[in-house]
Every structure is written in C-alpha cells, then in structure tokens.
Amino acid sequence: HVKYKENDTYTISGTYRTDVAPSIEDGRLPSMLTMTFGNDPKTTKNFVWFTDKRIEGSDLEIVEGDINSFDPTKAKTLSGKCEVYAYNYSLIDTPIYSSSLTKEIARHSVSLVGLKADTSYVYRVGDYSKGYFSPWYTFKTASKAVDKPFEVLLMTDAQGNTESQFNDTNKLLHGASDVFKNGYDFIINLGNLVDNAENMKQWGYAL
C-alpha cells in the first residue's frame, strides 16, 4: 500500500446523507478492527481499524468491567492517529484473476499503556466528534502470575480469496467454543490469512 507522507497533500471531498444511518459499508463506521499485544501483555494493547478517508477521528473509549454489566458513562476517551493510504480494491471475486481499481482509506491506530494486569475491560472505537462508533467489545489483560495457565487458539493457512471461503473460516472459528469450554485467551495466526495481501477486499472478508 502507498501511505501519504507528512508533507504530501490530498483532497477530502464529498458529503454523507444525514438521513441514512452510518454503516461499515459507507465507511463511516469502523471496519477490520484488530487488537494485538503491546510490549507487555499485562499492561498494553494496540488497536487498528479502517474507515472512509473522510472520517478522521481515531478515538477509543474504554472502561473497566464486564461486557454484561459495565457503565458506559464512566468510559475514558483516548485518541490515536489517522493516516490515509492508497490501496487496490478488487471489483470481482475470483481465485484466478481480479480486476481492481485504486481507492483511498483511512487507517486509525490507538496504543494503550498502563492497563491493570488480570483485568477485564470493555471498549469501542470510532470518531468521537461525529458519534460514529463500533459495538462494545471486551478483553482481559494477562496475569502477573507466571505459572497461571492460559488457552491459545492456533490457526494457519486460511488463505481465502472469496467471501464464501472466509465464511467457512468464520464458522470454524466460532466452532472453537465447543473445544475451548472456558474460552481462549488469544489467537496466534501462523500466516497466509489472505491469498493476496494487497487485495483489501480479501482483508475485509477475513476481518
């Protein structure tokens, strides 16, 4: 992908219909959200998501608590950075050849530090100024105890290139709950998640 550098210029134009609810499809709501460990899994987390380039807010709301009983009015808002990238967007789904065009997309990122170990948090991401947010999600930080057991889901070679193939992968991931009765703490992907790393449409299916 081509990232615009600090002194590059680009034009953001166009408007949204105010009578239509924001959605992932029109780019106002976050898509392809990922969460990864920072330097210390007990106290840090990194978040990345994407929107239409006209959505410039990179905000994360977070609060301690359980997803079923948390108080959203106590959430803190933290801001990260937004960068605009050019990327290839596939016009058709096919494992052999894909016609594409170049589009632009906003990449948002927030890094959290100073979290409490062995603690559950609830969070959502989006643009605070516009009120465009993802659903609320949850995570739990790692324990300080080095001998505390944990569960890991290993996955590899999904390597899909059409929506139906990624639907099958998602069914397998959701089925993992039948194996991990108490859930799993994190996923390790060993590679080949998509067939073409430069095809953003495939990433959209995967994430």
PDB file of C-alpha atoms in Angstrom:
ATOM      1  CA  HIS A   1       0.000   0.000   0.000  1.00  0.00           C
ATOM      2  CA  VAL A   2       1.068   3.606  -0.563  1.00  0.00           C
ATOM      3  CA  LYS A   3       0.930   5.805   2.531  1.00  0.00           C
ATOM      4  CA  TYR A   4       0.754   9.560   2.222  1.00  0.00           C
ATOM      5  CA  LYS A   5       3.767  11.128   3.907  1.00  0.00           C
ATOM      6  CA  GLU A   6       3.822  14.110   6.236  1.00  0.00           C
ATOM      7  CA  ASN A   7       4.221  16.779   3.544  1.00  0.00           C
ATOM      8  CA  ASP A   8       2.015  15.122   0.926  1.00  0.00           C
ATOM      9  CA  THR A   9      -1.318  16.714   0.073  1.00  0.00           C
ATOM     10  CA  TYR A  10      -4.609  15.085  -0.781  1.00  0.00           C
ATOM     11  CA  THR A  11      -8.202  16.263  -1.101  1.00  0.00           C
ATOM     12  CA  ILE A  12     -11.045  15.039   1.081  1.00  0.00           C
ATOM     13  CA  SER A  13     -14.382  15.882  -0.505  1.00  0.00           C
ATOM     14  CA  GLY A  14     -17.985  14.765  -0.615  1.00  0.00           C
ATOM     15  CA  THR A  15     -20.805  14.581   1.913  1.00  0.00           C
ATOM     16  CA  TYR A  16     -22.906  11.897   3.576  1.00  0.00           C
ATOM     17  CA  ARG A  17     -26.668  11.786   3.616  1.00  0.00           C
ATOM     18  CA  THR A  18     -27.712  12.733   7.129  1.00  0.00           C
ATOM     19  CA  ASP A  19     -30.959  10.775   6.881  1.00  0.00           C
ATOM     20  CA  VAL A  20     -29.132   7.470   6.430  1.00  0.00           C
ATOM     21  CA  ALA A  21     -27.669   5.654   9.424  1.00  0.00           C
ATOM     22  CA  PRO A  22     -23.856   5.290   9.350  1.00  0.00           C
ATOM     23  CA  SER A  23     -22.586   1.864   8.376  1.00  0.00           C
ATOM     24  CA  ILE A  24     -19.445  -0.104   7.668  1.00  0.00           C
ATOM     25  CA  GLU A  25     -20.493  -0.214   4.017  1.00  0.00           C
ATOM     26  CA  ASP A  26     -20.491   3.578   3.616  1.00  0.00           C
ATOM     27  CA  GLY A  27     -17.225   3.864   5.534  1.00  0.00           C
ATOM     28  CA  ARG A  28     -18.458   5.886   8.484  1.00  0.00           C
ATOM     29  CA  LEU A  29     -18.275   3.023  10.988  1.00  0.00           C
ATOM     30  CA  PRO A  30     -15.030   1.187  11.818  1.00  0.00           C
ATOM     31  CA  SER A  31     -14.169  -1.985   9.930  1.00  0.00           C
ATOM     32  CA  MET A  32     -11.363  -4.554  10.028  1.00  0.00           C
ATOM     33  CA  LEU A  33     -10.701  -3.897  13.713  1.00  0.00           C
ATOM     34  CA  THR A  34      -7.729  -5.770  15.161  1.00  0.00           C
ATOM     35  CA  MET A  35      -6.304  -5.870  18.671  1.00  0.00           C
ATOM     36  CA  THR A  36      -2.767  -7.081  19.423  1.00  0.00           C
ATOM     37  CA  PHE A  37      -0.389  -7.182  22.366  1.00  0.00           C
ATOM     38  CA  GLY A  38       1.954  -4.294  23.046  1.00  0.00           C
ATOM     39  CA  ASN A  39       5.352  -4.686  24.695  1.00  0.00           C
ATOM     40  CA  ASP A  40       3.787  -6.147  27.834  1.00  0.00           C
ATOM     41  CA  PRO A  41       0.588  -8.257  27.565  1.00  0.00           C
ATOM     42  CA  LYS A  42      -0.246  -7.372  31.186  1.00  0.00           C
ATOM     43  CA  THR A  43      -0.410  -3.622  30.630  1.00  0.00           C
ATOM     44  CA  THR A  44      -0.520  -2.740  26.899  1.00  0.00           C
ATOM     45  CA  LYS A  45      -2.760  -3.231  23.855  1.00  0.00           C
ATOM     46  CA  ASN A  46      -2.650  -1.954  20.265  1.00  0.00           C
ATOM     47  CA  PHE A  47      -5.730  -1.324  18.115  1.00  0.00           C
ATOM     48  CA  VAL A  48      -6.072  -0.701  14.369  1.00  0.00           C
ATOM     49  CA  TRP A  49      -9.206  -0.138  12.283  1.00  0.00           C
ATOM     50  CA  PHE A  50     -10.242   1.418   8.963  1.00  0.00           C
ATOM     51  CA  THR A  51     -12.863   3.860   7.686  1.00  0.00           C
ATOM     52  CA  ASP A  52     -13.584   6.097   4.739  1.00  0.00           C
ATOM     53  CA  LYS A  53     -10.845   8.743   4.436  1.00  0.00           C
ATOM     54  CA  ARG A  54     -13.337  11.477   5.380  1.00  0.00           C
ATOM     55  CA  ILE A  55     -13.548  10.039   8.915  1.00  0.00           C
ATOM     56  CA  GLU A  56     -10.507  11.486  10.653  1.00  0.00           C
ATOM     57  CA  GLY A  57     -11.249  10.834  14.347  1.00  0.00           C
ATOM     58  CA  SER A  58      -9.209   7.986  15.887  1.00  0.00           C
ATOM     59  CA  ASP A  59     -10.809   7.579  19.294  1.00  0.00           C
ATOM     60  CA  LEU A  60     -11.125   4.685  21.733  1.00  0.00           C
ATOM     61  CA  GLU A  61     -13.499   4.620  24.684  1.00  0.00           C
ATOM     62  CA  ILE A  62     -12.577   2.190  27.473  1.00  0.00           C
ATOM     63  CA  VAL A  63     -13.829   1.281  30.931  1.00  0.00           C
ATOM     64  CA  GLU A  64     -13.080  -1.473  33.420  1.00  0.00           C
ATOM     65  CA  GLY A  65     -15.794  -4.065  33.825  1.00  0.00           C
ATOM     66  CA  ASP A  66     -17.757  -6.930  32.372  1.00  0.00           C
ATOM     67  CA  ILE A  67     -19.411  -6.616  28.966  1.00  0.00           C
ATOM     68  CA  ASN A  68     -22.786  -7.522  30.509  1.00  0.00           C
ATOM     69  CA  SER A  69     -22.725  -5.060  33.408  1.00  0.00           C
ATOM     70  CA  PHE A  70     -20.353  -2.149  32.650  1.00  0.00           C
ATOM     71  CA  ASP A  71     -21.259   1.548  32.966  1.00  0.00           C
ATOM     72  CA  PRO A  72     -20.556   3.326  29.621  1.00  0.00           C
ATOM     73  CA  THR A  73     -20.825   6.752  31.286  1.00  0.00           C
ATOM     74  CA  LYS A  74     -17.561   6.005  33.122  1.00  0.00           C
ATOM     75  CA  ALA A  75     -15.607   5.279  29.948  1.00  0.00           C
ATOM     76  CA  LYS A  76     -12.457   7.263  29.234  1.00  0.00           C
ATOM     77  CA  THR A  77     -11.745   8.513  25.705  1.00  0.00           C
ATOM     78  CA  LEU A  78      -8.248   8.196  24.263  1.00  0.00           C
ATOM     79  CA  SER A  79      -7.171   9.431  20.834  1.00  0.00           C
ATOM     80  CA  GLY A  80      -4.634   7.981  18.417  1.00  0.00           C
ATOM     81  CA  LYS A  81      -3.626   8.826  14.871  1.00  0.00           C
ATOM     82  CA  CYS A  82      -5.148   8.650  11.411  1.00  0.00           C
ATOM     83  CA  GLU A  83      -3.205   8.017   8.193  1.00  0.00           C
ATOM     84  CA  VAL A  84      -4.560   7.877   4.639  1.00  0.00           C
ATOM     85  CA  TYR A  85      -3.439   5.030   2.379  1.00  0.00           C
ATOM     86  CA  ALA A  86      -3.979   4.194  -1.285  1.00  0.00           C
ATOM     87  CA  TYR A  87      -4.852   0.551  -1.929  1.00  0.00           C
ATOM     88  CA  ASN A  88      -6.096  -1.876  -4.571  1.00  0.00           C
ATOM     89  CA  TYR A  89      -9.786  -2.708  -4.388  1.00  0.00           C
ATOM     90  CA  SER A  90     -10.955  -5.826  -6.218  1.00  0.00           C
ATOM     91  CA  LEU A  91     -14.018  -5.471  -8.445  1.00  0.00           C
ATOM     92  CA  ILE A  92     -14.805  -9.203  -8.634  1.00  0.00           C
ATOM     93  CA  ASP A  93     -14.191 -12.341  -6.575  1.00  0.00           C
ATOM     94  CA  THR A  94     -12.137 -14.960  -8.363  1.00  0.00           C
ATOM     95  CA  PRO A  95      -9.136 -17.091  -7.357  1.00  0.00           C
ATOM     96  CA  ILE A  96      -7.560 -16.703 -10.798  1.00  0.00           C
ATOM     97  CA  TYR A  97      -7.734 -13.051 -11.821  1.00  0.00           C
ATOM     98  CA  SER A  98      -9.117  -9.955 -10.184  1.00  0.00           C
ATOM     99  CA  SER A  99      -9.856  -6.629 -11.830  1.00  0.00           C
ATOM    100  CA  SER A 100      -9.147  -3.793  -9.410  1.00  0.00           C
ATOM    101  CA  LEU A 101      -9.033  -0.050  -9.022  1.00  0.00           C
ATOM    102  CA  THR A 102      -7.120   2.243  -6.677  1.00  0.00           C
ATOM    103  CA  LYS A 103      -9.013   3.754  -3.745  1.00  0.00           C
ATOM    104  CA  GLU A 104      -8.057   5.580  -0.561  1.00  0.00           C
ATOM    105  CA  ILE A 105      -8.793   4.563   3.006  1.00  0.00           C
ATOM    106  CA  ALA A 106      -8.137   5.918   6.491  1.00  0.00           C
ATOM    107  CA  ARG A 107      -6.126   3.740   8.882  1.00  0.00           C
ATOM    108  CA  HIS A 108      -6.672   4.515  12.559  1.00  0.00           C
ATOM    109  CA  SER A 109      -4.472   3.327  15.416  1.00  0.00           C
ATOM    110  CA  VAL A 110      -4.501   3.671  19.203  1.00  0.00           C
ATOM    111  CA  SER A 111      -1.980   2.215  21.666  1.00  0.00           C
ATOM    112  CA  LEU A 112      -2.929   1.687  25.308  1.00  0.00           C
ATOM    113  CA  VAL A 113      -0.390   1.614  28.141  1.00  0.00           C
ATOM    114  CA  GLY A 114      -0.764   1.495  31.908  1.00  0.00           C
ATOM    115  CA  LEU A 115      -3.542  -1.092  31.961  1.00  0.00           C
ATOM    116  CA  LYS A 116      -4.074  -3.232  35.056  1.00  0.00           C
ATOM    117  CA  ALA A 117      -2.943  -6.857  34.953  1.00  0.00           C
ATOM    118  CA  ASP A 118      -5.553  -9.642  35.033  1.00  0.00           C
ATOM    119  CA  THR A 119      -8.351  -7.116  34.493  1.00  0.00           C
ATOM    120  CA  SER A 120     -11.364  -7.103  32.184  1.00  0.00           C
ATOM    121  CA  TYR A 121     -12.050  -4.042  30.054  1.00  0.00           C
ATOM    122  CA  VAL A 122     -14.839  -3.008  27.700  1.00  0.00           C
ATOM    123  CA  TYR A 123     -14.054  -0.757  24.728  1.00  0.00           C
ATOM    124  CA  ARG A 124     -15.225   0.611  21.421  1.00  0.00           C
ATOM    125  CA  VAL A 125     -13.502   2.575  18.654  1.00  0.00           C
ATOM    126  CA  GLY A 126     -14.571   5.293  16.254  1.00  0.00           C
ATOM    127  CA  ASP A 127     -14.868   9.033  15.728  1.00  0.00           C
ATOM    128  CA  TYR A 128     -15.957  10.746  18.957  1.00  0.00           C
ATOM    129  CA  SER A 129     -16.762  14.105  17.333  1.00  0.00           C
ATOM    130  CA  LYS A 130     -19.211  12.508  14.897  1.00  0.00           C
ATOM    131  CA  GLY A 131     -20.554   9.808  17.212  1.00  0.00           C
ATOM    132  CA  TYR A 132     -19.553   7.031  14.817  1.00  0.00           C
ATOM    133  CA  PHE A 133     -18.548   4.025  16.911  1.00  0.00           C
ATOM    134  CA  SER A 134     -18.142   0.272  16.681  1.00  0.00           C
ATOM    135  CA  PRO A 135     -20.094  -2.011  19.015  1.00  0.00           C
ATOM    136  CA  TRP A 136     -18.664  -2.527  22.508  1.00  0.00           C
ATOM    137  CA  TYR A 137     -16.091  -5.321  22.778  1.00  0.00           C
ATOM    138  CA  THR A 138     -14.152  -6.785  25.677  1.00  0.00           C
ATOM    139  CA  PHE A 139     -10.679  -8.077  26.523  1.00  0.00           C
ATOM    140  CA  LYS A 140      -8.772  -9.208  29.598  1.00  0.00           C
ATOM    141  CA  THR A 141      -5.128  -8.415  30.294  1.00  0.00           C
ATOM    142  CA  ALA A 142      -2.604 -11.105  31.173  1.00  0.00           C
ATOM    143  CA  SER A 143      -1.954 -12.132  34.755  1.00  0.00           C
ATOM    144  CA  LYS A 144       1.171 -11.211  36.704  1.00  0.00           C
ATOM    145  CA  ALA A 145       1.449 -14.834  37.817  1.00  0.00           C
ATOM    146  CA  VAL A 146       3.943 -16.590  35.538  1.00  0.00           C
ATOM    147  CA  ASP A 147       2.525 -20.036  36.366  1.00  0.00           C
ATOM    148  CA  LYS A 148      -1.137 -19.230  35.633  1.00  0.00           C
ATOM    149  CA  PRO A 149      -2.361 -21.457  32.759  1.00  0.00           C
ATOM    150  CA  PHE A 150      -3.929 -19.975  29.636  1.00  0.00           C
ATOM    151  CA  GLU A 151      -5.535 -21.205  26.421  1.00  0.00           C
ATOM    152  CA  VAL A 152      -4.339 -20.314  22.915  1.00  0.00           C
ATOM    153  CA  LEU A 153      -6.027 -20.911  19.565  1.00  0.00           C
ATOM    154  CA  LEU A 154      -3.526 -21.550  16.755  1.00  0.00           C
ATOM    155  CA  MET A 155      -4.681 -21.051  13.175  1.00  0.00           C
ATOM    156  CA  THR A 156      -2.893 -21.091   9.840  1.00  0.00           C
ATOM    157  CA  ASP A 157      -3.388 -21.117   6.081  1.00  0.00           C
ATOM    158  CA  ALA A 158      -6.943 -19.832   5.836  1.00  0.00           C
ATOM    159  CA  GLN A 159      -5.684 -18.168   2.637  1.00  0.00           C
ATOM    160  CA  GLY A 160      -9.090 -17.364   1.231  1.00  0.00           C
ATOM    161  CA  ASN A 161      -9.874 -15.161  -1.735  1.00  0.00           C
ATOM    162  CA  THR A 162     -13.686 -15.149  -1.919  1.00  0.00           C
ATOM    163  CA  GLU A 163     -16.358 -14.253   0.597  1.00  0.00           C
ATOM    164  CA  SER A 164     -17.704 -17.813   0.768  1.00  0.00           C
ATOM    165  CA  GLN A 165     -14.268 -19.186   1.676  1.00  0.00           C
ATOM    166  CA  PHE A 166     -13.914 -16.744   4.567  1.00  0.00           C
ATOM    167  CA  ASN A 167     -17.440 -17.590   5.719  1.00  0.00           C
ATOM    168  CA  ASP A 168     -16.263 -21.188   6.113  1.00  0.00           C
ATOM    169  CA  THR A 169     -13.252 -19.999   8.113  1.00  0.00           C
ATOM    170  CA  ASN A 170     -15.500 -17.939  10.388  1.00  0.00           C
ATOM    171  CA  LYS A 171     -17.681 -20.995  11.036  1.00  0.00           C
ATOM    172  CA  LEU A 172     -14.607 -22.902  12.181  1.00  0.00           C
ATOM    173  CA  LEU A 173     -13.522 -20.068  14.475  1.00  0.00           C
ATOM    174  CA  HIS A 174     -16.964 -19.813  16.065  1.00  0.00           C
ATOM    175  CA  GLY A 175     -16.969 -23.597  16.448  1.00  0.00           C
ATOM    176  CA  ALA A 176     -13.820 -23.377  18.552  1.00  0.00           C
ATOM    177  CA  SER A 177     -16.045 -22.542  21.521  1.00  0.00           C
ATOM    178  CA  ASP A 178     -17.115 -26.196  21.512  1.00  0.00           C
ATOM    179  CA  VAL A 179     -13.476 -27.170  22.096  1.00  0.00           C
ATOM    180  CA  PHE A 180     -12.464 -24.379  24.485  1.00  0.00           C
ATOM    181  CA  LYS A 181     -15.223 -24.705  27.083  1.00  0.00           C
ATOM    182  CA  ASN A 182     -13.825 -21.811  29.105  1.00  0.00           C
ATOM    183  CA  GLY A 183     -12.861 -19.750  26.061  1.00  0.00           C
ATOM    184  CA  TYR A 184      -9.352 -18.972  24.840  1.00  0.00           C
ATOM    185  CA  ASP A 185      -7.142 -16.055  25.808  1.00  0.00           C
ATOM    186  CA  PHE A 186      -5.800 -15.112  22.393  1.00  0.00           C
ATOM    187  CA  ILE A 187      -5.261 -16.292  18.798  1.00  0.00           C
ATOM    188  CA  ILE A 188      -1.929 -16.858  17.075  1.00  0.00           C
ATOM    189  CA  ASN A 189      -2.166 -16.716  13.286  1.00  0.00           C
ATOM    190  CA  LEU A 190       0.788 -18.517  11.698  1.00  0.00           C
ATOM    191  CA  GLY A 191       0.377 -16.918   8.287  1.00  0.00           C
ATOM    192  CA  ASN A 192      -1.419 -16.947   4.932  1.00  0.00           C
ATOM    193  CA  LEU A 193      -4.627 -15.397   6.196  1.00  0.00           C
ATOM    194  CA  VAL A 194      -5.493 -13.998   2.747  1.00  0.00           C
ATOM    195  CA  ASP A 195      -4.438 -15.074  -0.727  1.00  0.00           C
ATOM    196  CA  ASN A 196      -3.318 -11.613  -1.878  1.00  0.00           C
ATOM    197  CA  ALA A 197      -2.003  -9.253   0.809  1.00  0.00           C
ATOM    198  CA  GLU A 198      -2.532  -6.230  -1.490  1.00  0.00           C
ATOM    199  CA  ASN A 199      -6.224  -7.008  -2.013  1.00  0.00           C
ATOM    200  CA  MET A 200      -8.152  -5.012   0.622  1.00  0.00           C
ATOM    201  CA  LYS A 201     -11.396  -6.769  -0.258  1.00  0.00           C
ATOM    202  CA  GLN A 202      -9.936 -10.050   0.989  1.00  0.00           C
ATOM    203  CA  TRP A 203      -8.882  -8.394   4.257  1.00  0.00           C
ATOM    204  CA  GLY A 204     -12.434  -7.127   4.616  1.00  0.00           C
ATOM    205  CA  TYR A 205     -13.744 -10.682   4.340  1.00  0.00           C
ATOM    206  CA  ALA A 206     -11.155 -12.007   6.787  1.00  0.00           C
ATOM    207  CA  LEU A 207     -11.565  -9.365   9.476  1.00  0.00           C
TER     208      LEU A 207
END
